[in-house]
Coordinates of C-alpha atoms in Angstrom, one line a residue:
Chain A
M26 CA 96.6 154.5 112.8
S27 CA 97.7 158.3 114.0
I28 CA 100.8 159.8 112.3
L29 CA 102.7 162.9 113.3
V30 CA 104.1 164.9 110.4
L31 CA 106.8 167.2 110.8
A32 CA 106.1 170.6 108.9
E33 CA 109.5 171.3 107.1
I34 CA 109.9 175.4 108.6
N35 CA 113.1 177.4 107.3
D36 CA 113.1 181.1 109.5
S37 CA 109.6 180.7 110.3
T38 CA 108.2 180.3 106.9
L39 CA 106.6 176.9 105.9
A40 CA 107.8 175.1 103.0
L41 CA 104.5 174.6 101.6
D42 CA 105.2 172.3 98.9
A43 CA 107.1 169.8 100.4
T44 CA 105.0 169.6 103.3
Q45 CA 101.7 169.4 101.2
R46 CA 103.6 166.0 99.6
A47 CA 104.6 164.7 102.9
V48 CA 100.8 165.0 104.2
T49 CA 100.0 162.9 101.0
A50 CA 102.3 160.4 101.8
A51 CA 100.8 160.2 105.5
T52 CA 97.2 160.2 105.0
Q53 CA 98.1 156.8 102.8
L54 CA 98.4 155.7 106.7
G55 CA 96.2 157.1 109.1
T56 CA 95.1 160.5 110.9
V57 CA 97.5 162.9 110.3
T58 CA 98.6 165.3 113.3
L59 CA 100.9 168.1 111.5
L60 CA 103.6 169.7 113.7
C61 CA 105.1 172.9 113.0
V62 CA 108.3 173.7 115.1
G63 CA 110.3 176.5 115.4
H64 CA 110.4 180.0 116.5
G65 CA 108.0 182.8 115.4
I66 CA 105.8 180.4 113.0
E67 CA 102.0 181.3 113.8
Q68 CA 101.4 182.3 110.2
A69 CA 103.3 179.3 109.4
A70 CA 100.8 176.9 111.3
V71 CA 97.8 178.9 109.9
Q72 CA 99.4 177.9 106.5
A73 CA 99.7 174.5 107.2
A74 CA 96.1 173.7 108.7
T75 CA 94.9 174.8 105.3
I76 CA 96.3 171.2 103.7
N77 CA 93.7 168.8 103.1
G78 CA 93.8 165.8 105.0
V79 CA 95.3 167.4 108.3
S80 CA 92.9 166.6 111.1
G81 CA 94.8 168.9 113.3
V82 CA 98.0 171.3 113.9
I83 CA 100.2 171.4 116.9
Q84 CA 102.0 174.6 117.3
V85 CA 105.3 174.3 119.2
E86 CA 107.1 177.9 119.5
D87 CA 110.3 178.3 121.8
A88 CA 113.6 180.2 121.0
A89 CA 115.8 177.2 121.4
L90 CA 114.0 175.4 118.1
A91 CA 114.7 178.9 116.4
Q92 CA 117.0 177.1 113.7
R93 CA 115.5 173.9 114.3
L94 CA 119.2 172.6 115.7
A95 CA 119.0 168.9 115.6
E96 CA 119.5 168.3 119.4
P97 CA 116.6 170.3 120.8
T98 CA 114.7 169.6 118.1
A99 CA 114.9 165.7 118.0
A100 CA 114.5 165.9 121.9
L101 CA 111.2 167.3 121.6
L102 CA 109.8 165.2 118.5
A103 CA 111.3 162.0 120.5
D104 CA 108.9 163.3 123.5
I105 CA 105.7 164.2 121.2
V106 CA 105.6 161.1 119.1
K107 CA 105.0 158.7 121.9
G108 CA 101.4 157.9 121.5
Y109 CA 101.5 157.9 117.6
T110 CA 102.6 155.2 115.4
H111 CA 104.3 156.8 112.7
L112 CA 106.6 160.0 112.4
L113 CA 107.1 161.1 108.7
A114 CA 108.5 164.5 107.3
P115 CA 109.9 165.5 103.7
A116 CA 113.2 164.3 102.8
T117 CA 114.8 167.9 102.8
S118 CA 118.4 168.4 104.7
D119 CA 116.7 169.8 108.1
A120 CA 114.6 166.4 107.9
K121 CA 117.9 164.2 107.5
N122 CA 119.4 165.9 110.3
I123 CA 116.7 165.5 112.5
L124 CA 114.8 162.4 112.0
P125 CA 117.9 160.0 112.6
R126 CA 118.3 161.5 115.9
V127 CA 115.2 161.2 117.1
A128 CA 114.8 157.5 115.8
A129 CA 117.8 156.5 118.1
L130 CA 116.3 158.1 121.2
L131 CA 113.2 155.7 120.4
D132 CA 115.7 153.1 119.9
V133 CA 114.0 152.2 116.4
M134 CA 115.5 152.4 112.7
V135 CA 114.7 155.4 110.6
I136 CA 113.6 154.6 107.1
A137 CA 115.1 157.6 104.6
D138 CA 113.5 158.7 101.2
I139 CA 110.3 156.3 101.0
I140 CA 109.1 156.3 97.4
S141 CA 105.6 154.4 98.2
I142 CA 103.5 152.6 100.7
D143 CA 102.7 149.3 100.6
S144 CA 101.3 149.2 104.0
T145 CA 101.4 150.4 107.5
D146 CA 104.3 148.8 108.1
T147 CA 106.3 148.3 104.6
F148 CA 107.6 151.1 102.2
R149 CA 109.7 151.1 99.5
R150 CA 113.0 153.0 98.8
P151 CA 115.7 153.4 96.4
I152 CA 119.0 152.1 97.4
Y153 CA 122.8 152.4 95.2
A154 CA 122.0 155.7 93.6
G155 CA 118.3 154.6 92.5
N156 CA 119.6 151.9 91.0
A157 CA 117.6 149.5 93.2
I158 CA 114.1 149.1 94.8
Q159 CA 114.0 147.8 98.2
T160 CA 111.1 146.9 99.9
V161 CA 111.3 147.0 103.8
Q162 CA 108.8 145.8 106.8
S163 CA 109.5 147.7 109.7
L164 CA 109.7 145.6 112.8
D165 CA 109.6 148.7 115.2
A166 CA 107.0 149.9 117.2
I167 CA 107.4 153.3 115.8
K168 CA 108.1 154.1 112.7
V169 CA 110.5 157.4 111.8
L170 CA 110.6 157.8 107.7
T171 CA 111.6 160.5 105.7
V172 CA 109.5 161.0 102.1
R173 CA 111.0 161.6 99.1
T174 CA 108.7 164.3 98.0
T175 CA 108.9 163.8 94.2
A176 CA 107.5 161.0 94.7
F177 CA 104.1 162.1 96.1
E178 CA 101.7 164.4 94.9
P179 CA 101.0 167.6 96.9
A180 CA 98.0 167.5 98.6
P181 CA 95.7 170.3 97.9
C182 CA 95.1 173.2 100.4
N183 CA 91.2 174.0 100.9
Q184 CA 90.2 173.3 105.0
Q185 CA 90.8 175.1 108.1
A186 CA 92.0 172.7 110.8
S187 CA 92.2 173.4 114.5
I188 CA 95.7 174.6 116.3
K189 CA 96.8 173.4 119.6
T190 CA 99.5 174.7 121.0
A191 CA 101.8 172.7 123.0
T192 CA 104.3 173.4 125.7
T193 CA 107.9 172.7 125.4
P194 CA 109.6 170.4 127.7
E195 CA 113.5 171.1 128.9
L196 CA 115.0 171.3 125.5
P197 CA 119.0 170.2 125.4
V198 CA 121.0 172.7 123.7
L199 CA 124.4 171.8 122.7
S200 CA 125.3 173.4 119.3
A201 CA 125.4 177.5 118.5
W202 CA 123.8 178.7 115.8
I203 CA 126.1 180.9 114.0
E204 CA 124.8 182.4 110.5
N205 CA 123.0 181.4 107.5
S206 CA 124.6 182.1 103.9
V207 CA 121.4 181.4 101.8
S208 CA 121.8 182.2 98.1
S209 CA 118.9 184.2 96.7
T210 CA 117.3 183.2 93.8
E211 CA 114.2 185.0 92.0
R212 CA 113.7 181.5 90.2
P213 CA 111.3 178.7 91.1
D214 CA 112.5 176.3 93.9
L215 CA 114.6 173.5 92.4
A216 CA 112.9 170.2 94.1
S217 CA 109.4 171.5 93.3
S218 CA 109.9 172.8 89.9
K219 CA 107.8 172.1 87.0
V220 CA 110.7 172.5 84.2
V221 CA 114.8 172.0 85.5
V222 CA 117.3 173.2 83.3
S223 CA 120.8 171.7 84.2
A224 CA 124.6 172.3 83.1
G225 CA 127.4 170.3 83.9
R226 CA 131.3 170.7 83.6
G227 CA 130.5 171.5 79.5
I228 CA 129.5 174.9 80.6
G229 CA 133.4 176.2 81.4
S230 CA 132.5 179.3 83.6
A231 CA 130.5 180.4 86.1
E232 CA 129.7 183.8 83.3
N233 CA 128.5 181.0 81.0
F234 CA 125.5 179.7 83.2
N235 CA 124.1 183.1 81.7
I236 CA 123.1 180.8 78.8
I237 CA 121.5 178.8 81.2
N238 CA 120.0 181.2 83.0
Q239 CA 118.4 182.8 80.3
L240 CA 116.7 179.6 79.0
A241 CA 115.5 179.1 82.2
D242 CA 113.7 181.9 82.6
K243 CA 112.2 182.3 79.0
L244 CA 110.9 178.6 80.4
G245 CA 110.1 179.5 84.2
A246 CA 112.6 176.8 85.1
A247 CA 114.8 176.3 88.0
V248 CA 118.7 176.1 87.3
G249 CA 120.4 172.7 88.3
A250 CA 124.1 171.5 88.3
S251 CA 125.9 168.8 88.1
R252 CA 128.7 167.8 90.6
A253 CA 131.1 168.8 88.3
A254 CA 129.9 172.2 87.7
V255 CA 129.4 172.6 91.5
D256 CA 133.0 171.8 92.5
A257 CA 134.6 173.9 89.5
G258 CA 132.8 176.6 91.1
Y259 CA 130.4 177.2 88.3
A260 CA 127.4 177.1 90.6
P261 CA 126.3 177.1 94.3
N262 CA 126.1 174.0 96.1
D263 CA 122.4 173.9 96.6
W264 CA 122.2 173.5 92.9
Q265 CA 123.4 170.3 93.0
V266 CA 121.0 167.6 91.4
G267 CA 122.2 163.9 92.3
Q268 CA 122.6 161.3 95.0
T269 CA 124.1 163.6 97.1
G270 CA 122.5 166.9 96.1
K271 CA 118.6 167.2 95.7
V272 CA 116.4 165.3 94.1
V273 CA 113.7 166.3 91.4
A274 CA 111.2 165.1 89.1
P275 CA 109.7 167.7 87.1
D276 CA 107.7 167.3 84.2
L277 CA 110.8 168.5 81.7
Y278 CA 114.7 168.2 82.3
I279 CA 116.9 169.7 80.3
A280 CA 120.6 168.8 81.0
C281 CA 123.4 170.7 78.8
G282 CA 126.7 169.8 79.1
I283 CA 126.2 166.7 81.5
S284 CA 127.7 163.2 81.1
G285 CA 125.1 161.2 82.8
A286 CA 127.5 159.9 85.6
I287 CA 125.2 157.4 87.7
Q288 CA 125.8 159.9 91.0
H289 CA 123.7 162.4 88.6
L290 CA 121.4 160.5 87.2
A291 CA 120.2 159.1 90.8
G292 CA 118.5 163.0 91.0
M293 CA 116.5 163.1 87.9
K294 CA 115.8 160.1 86.4
D295 CA 112.3 160.0 87.8
S296 CA 111.6 163.4 85.1
K297 CA 109.1 162.8 83.1
V298 CA 110.4 164.4 80.1
I299 CA 114.3 164.2 79.9
V300 CA 116.2 166.2 77.1
A301 CA 120.0 166.0 76.8
I302 CA 122.0 168.6 74.7
N303 CA 125.6 167.5 74.9
S304 CA 128.6 167.4 72.1
D305 CA 129.7 163.9 72.8
E306 CA 127.4 161.3 70.9
D307 CA 128.5 158.7 73.2
A308 CA 127.6 160.7 76.6
P309 CA 125.6 158.0 78.9
I310 CA 122.9 160.6 79.1
F311 CA 121.5 160.3 76.0
Q312 CA 120.6 156.5 77.2
I313 CA 118.0 158.1 79.3
A314 CA 117.4 161.2 77.7
D315 CA 113.7 161.2 75.8
Y316 CA 114.9 163.6 73.1
G317 CA 119.0 164.0 72.8
L318 CA 120.8 166.6 70.4
V319 CA 124.1 165.9 69.7
A320 CA 125.6 170.0 69.6
D321 CA 127.3 172.3 70.9
L322 CA 125.6 173.5 74.3
F323 CA 126.8 177.0 73.2
E324 CA 125.1 177.4 70.1
A325 CA 122.0 175.1 70.8
V326 CA 121.0 176.6 73.9
P327 CA 121.0 180.5 73.0
E328 CA 118.9 178.7 69.6
F329 CA 116.8 177.2 72.2
S330 CA 116.3 180.3 74.3
E331 CA 115.1 182.3 71.1
Q332 CA 112.4 179.4 69.9
V333 CA 110.5 179.3 72.9
Chain B
M8 CA 142.5 167.2 120.7
K9 CA 143.7 163.9 121.3
K10 CA 142.0 161.6 119.5
I11 CA 139.7 161.4 116.4
L12 CA 137.5 158.3 115.6
V13 CA 136.8 157.9 111.7
P14 CA 134.1 155.4 111.0
I15 CA 134.7 153.8 107.2
K16 CA 132.4 151.4 105.3
R17 CA 133.5 149.1 102.6
V18 CA 131.2 149.6 99.5
I19 CA 131.0 148.3 96.1
D20 CA 132.8 151.1 94.1
Y21 CA 130.7 154.0 92.9
N22 CA 131.8 153.6 89.0
V23 CA 130.3 150.0 89.6
K24 CA 126.8 149.7 87.8
V25 CA 124.3 147.3 90.0
R26 CA 122.7 144.5 88.9
V27 CA 119.9 143.3 90.9
K28 CA 119.9 139.6 91.4
A29 CA 116.9 137.9 89.9
D30 CA 115.0 136.5 92.4
G31 CA 114.5 139.8 94.6
T32 CA 117.1 139.1 97.4
G33 CA 119.2 142.2 96.7
V34 CA 122.2 143.3 94.7
D35 CA 125.0 141.5 93.2
L36 CA 127.8 142.1 95.0
A37 CA 130.0 138.8 94.2
N38 CA 132.8 139.3 92.7
L39 CA 132.4 143.1 92.0
K40 CA 135.0 145.9 92.5
M41 CA 134.7 147.1 96.7
S42 CA 136.3 150.1 97.9
M43 CA 136.2 153.2 100.4
N44 CA 132.9 154.6 100.8
P45 CA 133.8 158.2 98.9
F46 CA 132.3 160.4 101.7
D47 CA 134.5 158.0 104.2
E48 CA 137.4 159.1 102.5
I49 CA 137.0 162.8 102.9
A50 CA 136.4 161.8 106.6
V51 CA 139.8 160.2 106.5
E52 CA 141.4 162.7 104.6
E53 CA 140.1 165.7 106.9
A54 CA 141.1 163.4 110.2
I55 CA 144.8 163.1 108.8
R56 CA 144.6 166.9 107.9
L57 CA 143.7 167.9 111.6
K58 CA 146.8 165.6 113.2
E59 CA 148.9 167.1 110.4
K60 CA 148.2 170.4 111.3
G61 CA 148.9 169.3 114.6
A62 CA 145.4 170.1 115.9
A63 CA 144.9 166.3 117.1
E64 CA 147.1 163.3 118.3
E65 CA 145.6 160.2 117.1
V66 CA 143.8 159.2 114.2
V67 CA 141.8 155.8 114.7
V68 CA 139.4 154.4 112.2
V69 CA 137.1 151.9 112.4
S70 CA 135.4 149.9 110.2
I71 CA 132.1 147.5 111.0
G72 CA 130.9 144.2 108.7
V73 CA 132.6 141.3 107.1
K74 CA 136.7 140.0 107.7
Q75 CA 137.3 141.9 104.1
A76 CA 136.7 145.4 105.3
Q77 CA 140.3 145.1 106.6
D78 CA 141.2 146.1 103.0
T79 CA 139.6 149.3 103.8
L80 CA 141.2 149.9 107.0
R81 CA 144.6 149.4 105.3
T82 CA 143.9 151.7 103.0
A83 CA 142.7 154.7 105.8
L84 CA 145.9 153.2 107.0
A85 CA 148.1 154.1 104.0
M86 CA 146.5 157.2 103.3
G87 CA 147.7 158.1 107.1
A88 CA 145.3 157.0 109.9
D89 CA 147.5 155.1 113.1
R90 CA 145.3 152.7 113.8
A91 CA 142.2 150.6 112.7
I92 CA 139.5 148.4 114.2
L93 CA 137.9 145.9 112.8
V94 CA 134.4 144.8 114.2
V95 CA 133.6 141.5 112.3
T96 CA 129.3 141.1 112.4
G97 CA 129.1 138.0 110.3
D98 CA 131.0 136.6 107.4
D99 CA 128.1 137.3 104.5
V100 CA 128.9 140.3 102.4
Q101 CA 125.4 140.3 101.5
Q102 CA 124.0 141.2 105.1
D103 CA 124.3 145.3 105.1
V104 CA 124.1 146.1 109.0
E105 CA 121.4 148.6 109.9
P106 CA 122.7 152.2 110.9
L107 CA 120.9 151.9 114.4
A108 CA 123.4 148.4 114.9
V109 CA 126.3 150.5 113.6
A110 CA 125.9 153.0 115.7
K111 CA 125.0 151.0 119.2
I112 CA 128.7 149.6 118.0
L113 CA 130.7 152.8 117.5
K114 CA 129.0 154.1 120.5
A115 CA 130.7 151.2 122.6
L116 CA 133.8 152.0 120.4
V117 CA 133.3 155.6 121.8
E118 CA 133.4 154.9 125.3
R119 CA 136.4 152.8 125.0
E120 CA 138.4 155.2 122.8
G121 CA 137.6 158.2 124.0
P122 CA 137.7 160.3 121.0
D123 CA 137.0 164.2 120.9
L124 CA 135.8 163.8 117.8
V125 CA 133.9 161.5 115.3
L126 CA 134.3 162.4 111.6
A127 CA 132.1 160.6 109.7
G128 CA 131.1 160.4 105.5
K129 CA 127.3 161.7 105.5
Q130 CA 126.0 158.7 103.8
A131 CA 127.1 155.5 102.4
I132 CA 126.5 155.0 98.7
D133 CA 125.0 151.3 99.0
N134 CA 122.3 151.8 101.1
D135 CA 121.8 155.8 101.1
M136 CA 120.6 156.4 104.4
N137 CA 122.4 159.2 105.9
A138 CA 121.8 158.1 109.4
T139 CA 124.6 156.7 111.4
G140 CA 126.4 159.8 112.5
Q141 CA 123.2 161.5 113.8
M142 CA 122.1 157.9 115.8
L143 CA 125.5 157.5 117.1
S144 CA 125.3 161.3 118.8
A145 CA 121.9 160.6 120.1
L146 CA 123.0 157.7 121.5
L147 CA 126.1 159.4 123.0
G148 CA 124.1 162.4 123.8
W149 CA 126.5 164.7 122.0
S150 CA 126.2 167.7 119.6
Q151 CA 125.9 166.9 115.8
A152 CA 127.1 169.0 112.7
T153 CA 126.0 167.0 109.9
F154 CA 126.9 167.5 105.9
A155 CA 129.7 169.5 106.8
S156 CA 132.2 171.2 103.8
D157 CA 134.3 173.1 106.3
L158 CA 135.8 172.3 109.8
E159 CA 138.0 174.4 112.6
V160 CA 138.5 173.1 115.3
E161 CA 139.5 175.0 118.3
A162 CA 140.4 173.8 121.7
D163 CA 137.0 172.8 123.1
K164 CA 134.6 173.5 120.3
A165 CA 134.6 173.3 116.7
R166 CA 132.8 175.5 113.8
V167 CA 131.4 174.0 111.3
T168 CA 129.9 174.9 107.8
R169 CA 127.1 173.0 106.7
E170 CA 125.4 172.1 103.6
V171 CA 121.6 172.6 103.4
D172 CA 118.9 173.0 100.9
G173 CA 118.8 176.5 101.0
G174 CA 122.6 177.4 100.9
L175 CA 125.3 177.2 103.8
Q176 CA 124.8 177.0 107.7
T177 CA 127.7 177.5 109.9
L178 CA 127.1 176.3 113.8
E179 CA 130.0 175.9 116.5
V180 CA 129.3 172.7 118.3
P181 CA 131.1 171.9 122.1
L182 CA 133.8 169.1 121.8
P183 CA 133.2 166.2 122.1
S184 CA 130.7 165.9 119.0
I185 CA 130.4 164.1 115.4
V186 CA 130.5 165.5 112.3
T187 CA 129.1 163.8 109.3
V188 CA 131.1 165.3 105.8
D189 CA 129.9 166.4 102.2
L190 CA 131.5 166.0 98.9
R191 CA 132.9 169.7 99.1
M192 CA 135.1 169.3 102.5
N193 CA 138.5 168.4 100.6
D194 CA 139.9 166.1 97.6
P195 CA 141.1 162.4 99.4
R196 CA 145.1 161.7 98.9
F197 CA 146.0 158.9 97.1
A198 CA 148.0 156.5 99.3
S199 CA 151.4 156.3 98.1
L200 CA 153.3 153.0 97.3
P201 CA 155.7 153.6 100.5
N202 CA 152.9 154.1 102.8
I203 CA 151.0 151.6 101.8
M204 CA 153.4 149.2 102.5
K205 CA 153.9 150.8 105.8
A206 CA 150.6 150.3 106.0
K207 CA 150.7 146.9 106.7
R208 CA 152.5 146.7 109.9
K209 CA 150.4 149.7 111.7
P210 CA 148.1 148.2 114.3
L211 CA 145.0 146.3 113.5
E212 CA 142.7 145.2 116.1
T213 CA 139.7 142.4 115.2
L214 CA 136.6 142.3 117.2
S215 CA 133.4 141.2 116.7
S216 CA 129.8 142.3 117.9
E217 CA 129.3 139.6 120.2
D218 CA 132.6 140.5 122.1
L219 CA 131.1 144.3 122.8
G220 CA 127.7 142.2 123.2
I221 CA 125.4 145.0 120.8
D222 CA 122.4 143.3 119.5
I223 CA 122.7 143.8 115.4
R224 CA 119.5 141.9 114.7
P225 CA 117.5 143.9 111.4
R226 CA 114.6 146.0 112.4
L227 CA 114.1 146.1 108.6
A228 CA 113.3 143.1 107.2
I229 CA 113.6 143.3 103.5
L230 CA 111.1 141.3 101.5
N231 CA 112.3 142.3 98.0
T232 CA 114.6 144.2 95.9
E233 CA 114.1 145.1 92.4
E234 CA 115.0 147.1 89.3
P235 CA 113.9 150.2 89.1
P236 CA 111.2 151.1 86.0
A237 CA 112.9 151.3 82.7
R238 CA 112.2 154.2 80.6
P239 CA 111.4 153.6 77.3
P240 CA 114.2 154.5 74.7
G241 CA 114.3 158.1 73.4
E242 CA 115.3 159.5 70.4
R243 CA 118.2 161.9 68.7
V244 CA 116.6 165.1 67.2
T245 CA 119.1 166.5 64.7
S246 CA 117.9 170.1 65.3
V247 CA 117.0 173.2 68.0
V248 CA 114.3 173.6 65.8
E249 CA 113.2 169.7 65.8
L250 CA 113.6 169.5 69.4
V251 CA 111.6 172.7 70.4
D252 CA 108.7 171.5 68.0
K253 CA 108.7 168.0 69.4
L254 CA 108.7 169.6 73.2
K255 CA 105.5 171.6 72.2
T256 CA 103.7 169.1 70.5
E257 CA 104.6 165.5 71.1
A258 CA 105.6 166.0 74.5
G259 CA 103.8 169.0 75.7
V260 CA 105.7 170.0 77.9
I261 CA 106.4 173.8 76.8

C-alpha cells in the first residue's frame, strides 16, 4: 500500500500536531509519503520531514495554492494521488473543504473522520453525533479519508526524510481569497491541548469569560465554548466544541455552565477525565462527568483557580 | 439571479437520542421523529431571504431518498420556497444514499434547472459526512464556499465569510457557485399555519433515480454499527476542595 498524506499547512506554517496524528494513522496502512502544498512552505516541508514514519516529502509550491482554496488544491491532489492507494488528511476545516472535492474528481467516496483502521479497506467512523460507530469497507480503488486526530497519537519527530519538489500542473483558479480574520490567542491550541476549560450559556456574558480564562491560564489549558455561548456572542465561533465545531479529547475537560446537549457531547465525550460544574443537578452533562459538582460557577470557578 | 436550488435532507430529529440495533445492522429509525436537517433549514432560510431582498426570483428545494421526504419538502415550501422536486431512490428508510450518489443526482438536476446558486447545509446530522456540497461542486466544475456564516450576492459573484479552524475567512466566488452553510448564518423562521396550508398547493414534482439514469449503488459496504463504548459511572463531589483533591490524587490530571 502506498499512502499519501496531506500535511496541514495554514499560512505557510505546518500544523505539526494534526499532521503527526494523521501520519500515525497512515503508517498503519503502508508506506507514507507526506505532501506539503502551499506557498512559502520550505520551512514547513523541512519540519514535516522530521516526522517518524514518513518515507519522503513532496513539496508543491505555487502562488495559486497560497490559501489552499478548494478548486486548485483539489485539482492538484486528484492529479498527484494517482499511483497511491490512499489519500489521508487530518479532519480539519481545511481538509473537510478539500478532500470531498478530490474524491468526487476521482469518482470515489470520501470517508470522513475515521477513528480506527481495521484493515487497508475497512475503517470505523462515528455517525449520529458520535452516538453510533459504523464500520465501513470501501469498494473504491483509491481510499480518500479524513482522520479524527484525537483518535490517534502524534508520531514522534526525530528523523529527516528526503524532500522532493514537484512541479504544478495547470491549476483552475475560480475563487478569490479576500481576507482572514484570525482570532489571536496565547493559549494552547484547542484541538491538541491536554486540558480544556469550557463554558456554556451559564456564563452569561463575554466579560464573565474572564473567570474561565483565569482558570485556563492556571492549568495551562485551552478555552472552549458550547454553541449557546458562541451564539450569544460570549465567545468566538472557533472556540465551539461539538458536532459542528471542534472535536477534542484532552486528559481533562472542565465543563462550566454547560447543560450537555447531544451536539456538545459529540465533541468532548472521549476526554479522559470530564468535570462538570453546573447549578442544575439534573443537567445531562452529569451523566458523563467523572466528577460532578453542583454549584454556582461564579463561586466555584474562581475558588478552583485559587486552589490550583 | 434567477434561481436558487436548495438540497434538503430528511433526518432523525436532532433532539432524539438514537438507538443502535442489537444485530449491528444500523440505527433504529422506525417510529422516530424525523425532521429537516438543521443545516438545511438554514440554507432554505437564506435562499428565501435572498428572494425577499429581490436578489433571487425563484427558490427550488430538492430532496433525495424515500417518498416520506415530501413532508420535509412541504416544510420548506411552507417556509417560502416556490417549488419542490423529490427524487425517490428506494423505499427503505434505513438506506442512506451516499454523498457521491446524491451529488450525481443533484448534478443532473442542476443541469436541468440551471440555478445560479446552490445553497446546501454543511453536513447532515445523521451520517456526519460533510461532503455532498463539495462533491457536487467538483462534478460541476464550479467554485465552492463551504461552512458559510455570511453571504452577500452581487450580479455575477458572491462574497462569502467562512467559519474555519482559526477564525473566519472571506472569499469571493463567481456565480454559479455552491455555498454550504454553517449554523451561524441565520435563524430559520417557523412556518405559519396559513403558509403550511398554502404549501400544500405548491408544485411538488416526483422523479426517481432511474428516471435520471444515476447509479446510486453504495461505494461503502456497512459491515457493522455499534454503540460507542460506555463511560464508567462518575461521582458527585460536594466542594471545590474535594474536586481539586480528586483531580490531583485520584485522577492525576492536574
